[in-house]
Short mmCIF file of C-alpha atoms in Angstrom, two decimals:
data_model
loop_
_atom_site.label_atom_id
_atom_site.label_comp_id
_atom_site.label_asym_id
_atom_site.label_seq_id
_atom_site.Cartn_x
_atom_site.Cartn_y
_atom_site.Cartn_z
CA MET A 21 217.10 21.64 203.18
CA SER A 22 213.58 20.32 203.45
CA ALA A 23 211.52 20.99 206.54
CA ASP A 24 213.00 24.49 206.63
CA ARG A 25 210.65 25.59 203.98
CA PHE A 26 207.60 24.60 205.88
CA ASP A 27 205.87 25.88 208.93
CA ALA A 28 204.80 23.52 211.81
CA ASP A 29 201.57 22.69 209.92
CA GLY A 30 203.53 21.81 206.75
CA ASP A 31 202.36 24.95 204.99
CA PRO A 32 204.80 25.69 202.18
CA THR A 33 203.60 29.22 201.69
CA GLN A 34 205.88 30.38 204.56
CA GLU A 35 208.91 30.18 202.23
CA GLU A 36 208.11 33.38 200.39
CA SER A 37 205.38 35.81 199.98
CA LEU A 38 204.38 36.12 196.38
CA SER A 39 202.39 39.16 197.22
CA ARG A 40 205.61 40.88 198.59
CA LEU A 41 207.65 39.79 195.54
CA LEU A 42 205.14 41.14 193.05
CA GLY A 43 203.87 44.21 194.97
CA GLY A 44 200.32 42.94 194.08
CA GLY A 45 198.49 44.81 196.74
CA ARG A 46 199.73 48.30 195.83
CA ALA A 47 199.38 47.64 192.08
CA ALA A 48 195.81 46.28 192.47
CA LEU A 49 194.77 49.20 194.68
CA GLU A 50 196.11 51.75 192.18
CA GLY A 51 194.38 49.92 189.40
CA SER A 52 191.02 50.11 191.16
CA ILE A 53 191.00 53.85 191.68
CA PRO A 54 190.04 55.09 188.01
CA PRO A 55 186.96 52.66 187.57
CA ILE A 56 185.77 53.59 191.03
CA ALA A 57 186.06 57.32 190.13
CA PHE A 58 184.22 56.56 186.85
CA LEU A 59 181.42 54.80 188.62
CA ALA A 60 181.11 57.54 191.36
CA ALA A 61 181.03 60.28 188.70
CA TRP A 62 178.61 58.32 186.61
CA LEU A 63 176.16 57.84 189.25
CA ALA A 64 176.50 61.38 190.61
CA SER A 65 176.02 62.96 187.27
CA ASP A 66 173.15 60.76 186.39
CA GLY A 67 174.83 58.97 183.56
CA GLU A 68 176.80 62.12 182.16
CA LEU A 69 179.55 60.33 180.10
CA LEU A 70 181.89 63.19 179.83
CA THR A 71 181.74 63.97 183.52
CA ALA A 72 182.59 60.26 184.31
CA VAL A 73 185.49 60.20 181.76
CA VAL A 74 187.09 63.44 183.16
CA TRP A 75 187.00 62.33 186.74
CA SER A 76 188.37 58.82 185.76
CA LEU A 77 191.33 60.61 184.09
CA VAL A 78 191.83 62.89 187.19
CA ALA A 79 191.78 59.81 189.48
CA SER A 80 194.29 58.04 187.10
CA ALA A 81 196.64 60.97 187.19
CA ALA A 82 196.36 61.26 191.11
CA THR A 83 197.88 57.78 191.42
CA LEU A 84 201.17 59.13 190.19
CA ILE A 85 201.47 61.30 193.46
CA PRO A 86 202.04 58.32 195.88
CA ALA A 87 204.62 56.71 193.42
CA LEU A 88 206.49 60.06 193.10
CA ILE A 89 206.50 60.55 196.87
CA ALA A 90 207.76 57.11 197.56
CA ARG A 91 210.26 57.57 194.70
CA ARG A 92 209.07 54.43 192.82
CA THR A 93 209.49 54.07 189.17
CA PRO A 94 205.91 55.07 188.15
CA LYS A 95 206.02 52.87 184.91
CA ALA A 96 202.90 50.82 185.86
CA VAL A 97 201.01 53.88 186.92
CA VAL A 98 201.96 55.67 183.64
CA ILE A 99 200.72 52.58 181.63
CA GLY A 100 197.56 52.55 183.49
CA MET A 101 197.05 56.27 182.85
CA LEU A 102 197.57 55.66 179.14
CA MET A 103 195.03 52.74 179.15
CA THR A 104 192.51 55.00 180.89
CA VAL A 105 193.06 57.89 178.48
CA LEU A 106 192.61 55.35 175.49
CA ALA A 107 189.48 53.91 177.07
CA ALA A 108 188.12 57.38 177.71
CA MET A 109 188.72 58.38 174.07
CA ILE A 110 186.97 55.26 172.84
CA ALA A 111 184.01 55.85 175.12
CA TYR A 112 183.61 59.51 174.35
CA TYR A 113 184.10 59.44 170.48
CA SER A 114 181.77 56.34 170.27
CA GLY A 115 179.17 58.04 172.50
CA GLU A 116 178.75 54.81 174.32
CA ALA A 117 179.72 54.73 177.99
CA ARG A 118 180.11 50.84 177.91
CA ASN A 119 182.93 51.18 175.64
CA PHE A 120 185.04 52.79 178.46
CA PHE A 121 185.51 49.05 179.46
CA LEU A 122 186.18 47.69 175.96
CA ILE A 123 189.96 48.06 176.38
CA GLN A 124 189.82 46.23 179.57
CA LEU A 125 187.83 43.46 178.14
CA LEU A 126 190.16 42.98 175.13
CA SER A 127 193.38 43.36 177.23
CA ASN A 128 192.16 40.63 179.58
CA ALA A 129 191.30 38.25 176.66
CA ALA A 130 194.74 38.89 175.24
CA SER A 131 196.44 38.28 178.61
CA ALA A 132 194.58 35.07 179.14
CA LEU A 133 195.67 33.86 175.67
CA ALA A 134 199.28 34.88 176.24
CA TRP A 135 199.55 33.23 179.57
CA MET A 136 198.16 30.04 178.19
CA VAL A 137 200.61 30.02 175.41
CA SER A 138 203.52 30.71 177.76
CA ILE A 139 202.49 27.69 179.82
CA VAL A 140 202.15 25.31 176.86
CA ILE A 141 205.51 26.23 175.35
CA GLY A 142 207.33 26.01 178.77
CA TRP A 143 207.98 29.61 179.39
CA PRO A 144 205.29 30.37 182.00
CA PHE A 145 205.03 34.12 182.65
CA LEU A 146 204.96 33.64 186.45
CA GLY A 147 208.44 32.08 186.26
CA LEU A 148 209.83 34.84 184.06
CA ILE A 149 208.42 37.56 186.36
CA VAL A 150 209.46 35.90 189.65
CA GLY A 151 212.81 34.76 188.25
CA GLY A 152 213.54 38.37 187.20
CA LEU A 153 212.72 39.74 190.63
CA ILE A 154 214.57 37.33 192.65
CA GLY A 155 217.67 37.17 190.30
CA THR A 156 217.46 33.54 189.16
CA LYS A 157 216.55 34.72 185.72
CA THR A 158 215.54 31.76 183.59
CA ARG A 159 217.50 28.98 185.44
CA TRP A 160 214.44 27.62 186.77
CA ARG A 161 213.56 26.33 183.33
CA ARG A 162 216.28 23.71 183.65
CA ASP A 163 214.88 22.58 186.91
CA PRO A 164 211.89 20.23 186.19
CA ALA A 165 210.40 20.70 189.63
CA LEU A 166 210.34 24.52 189.45
CA LEU A 167 209.26 24.58 185.85
CA ARG A 168 206.21 22.32 186.75
CA ALA A 169 205.46 24.43 189.76
CA TYR A 170 205.60 27.75 187.75
CA GLN A 171 203.36 26.11 185.06
CA ARG A 172 200.70 25.00 187.56
CA ALA A 173 200.64 28.35 189.42
CA SER A 174 200.29 30.23 186.16
CA TRP A 175 196.97 28.59 185.40
CA ILE A 176 195.58 30.60 188.36
CA TRP A 177 196.53 33.76 186.48
CA VAL A 178 194.78 32.41 183.34
CA LEU A 179 191.77 31.86 185.47
CA GLN A 180 191.48 35.28 186.76
CA TYR A 181 191.66 36.85 183.23
CA VAL A 182 189.01 34.42 181.99
CA ILE A 183 186.74 35.31 184.82
CA ARG A 184 186.91 39.02 183.89
CA VAL A 185 186.48 38.29 180.24
CA VAL A 186 183.31 36.41 180.82
CA VAL A 187 181.79 38.91 183.20
CA PHE A 188 182.73 41.94 181.19
CA SER A 189 181.68 40.42 177.99
CA VAL A 190 178.13 39.64 179.26
CA LEU A 191 177.72 43.12 180.91
CA TRP A 192 179.13 44.82 177.76
CA TRP A 193 176.72 42.98 175.52
CA LEU A 194 173.74 43.91 177.84
CA ASP A 195 174.96 47.42 177.91
CA GLU A 196 175.08 47.54 181.62
CA THR A 197 177.40 50.40 182.19
CA THR A 198 176.85 50.84 185.87
CA TRP A 199 177.45 47.08 186.53
CA LEU A 200 180.43 47.22 184.30
CA ALA A 201 181.94 49.84 186.42
CA ILE A 202 181.04 48.00 189.67
CA MET A 203 182.50 44.78 188.45
CA ARG A 204 185.59 46.50 186.98
CA ALA A 205 186.31 47.72 190.47
CA ALA A 206 185.32 44.43 192.13
CA LEU A 207 187.43 42.32 189.80
CA THR A 208 190.51 44.31 190.21
CA TYR A 209 191.89 44.66 193.70
CA PRO A 210 190.02 41.54 195.33
CA LEU A 211 190.67 39.27 192.44
CA ILE A 212 194.27 40.16 192.03
CA ILE A 213 194.89 39.62 195.72
CA ALA A 214 193.06 36.35 195.66
CA CYS A 215 194.98 35.28 192.54
CA ILE A 216 198.41 36.10 194.05
CA ALA A 217 197.39 34.22 197.34
CA ALA A 218 196.16 31.18 195.30
CA SER A 219 199.05 31.03 192.84
CA GLY A 220 201.48 31.54 195.61
CA TRP A 221 200.12 28.57 197.53
CA VAL A 222 199.94 26.45 194.29
CA LEU A 223 203.56 27.48 193.41
CA PHE A 224 205.14 26.53 196.81
CA ALA A 225 202.76 23.51 197.40
CA SER A 226 204.05 22.07 193.97
CA ILE A 227 207.76 22.22 194.96
CA PRO A 228 208.87 18.93 196.54
CA ARG A 229 209.89 19.02 200.21
CA SER A 230 213.41 18.01 199.41
CA HIS A 231 213.93 21.00 197.04
CA PRO A 232 215.68 24.03 198.39
CA GLY A 233 213.16 26.54 196.99
CA ILE A 234 212.73 29.00 194.17
CA ARG A 235 215.84 30.93 194.98
CA LYS A 236 217.96 27.84 194.26
CA PRO A 237 217.11 26.19 191.01
CA GLN A 238 218.59 22.79 190.70
CA VAL A 239 220.47 22.93 187.45
CA ALA A 240 223.65 21.29 186.12
CA VAL A 241 225.28 24.47 184.69
CA SER A 242 224.49 28.02 185.90
CA ASP A 243 223.75 30.91 183.47
#
């Protein structure tokens, strides 16, 4: 199986849709709602921290409704709500609106570091995630071509976290709460969609044409 993985123009991204596998569009959209609500309430209330915090929490809770209607496991939504609650508590008790975004800054820094370590030690997170979703588990680790492809594609995820850390750090240091809220929203949905598209292209472009694809790791012994 060689040319079957490519379209007429030799584009390897036709083999799979990484966005469809990861559900990135929905997750990114849901993650954008609380910061947008915070920004809208912050501007409408002329910088009233409590109002902005309350509305961000209401918006976070509202993201549960579509998940429940669609009968999806709302684990990611619940985690997002807990993160929003923690961020709101830090901002409220510190009395500084910019600290609403401190958790996001720190979590992105931790994520960047964790993804980098996973790549270096040969357990790239993208491979673990995709392998779990498509049922290949960790067999791809014994396939040099797939291991290399997942490592290369995972660097795109590191880049997205680094971009957020740099932008959030500068704005937090300058105490630019309004711009923090704007960039928090701007660097959620658009950046995740771009990251998934770019990493998907890198992943499939890194797999040799003669390889049957991510669903068929070439290993000597199956798990």
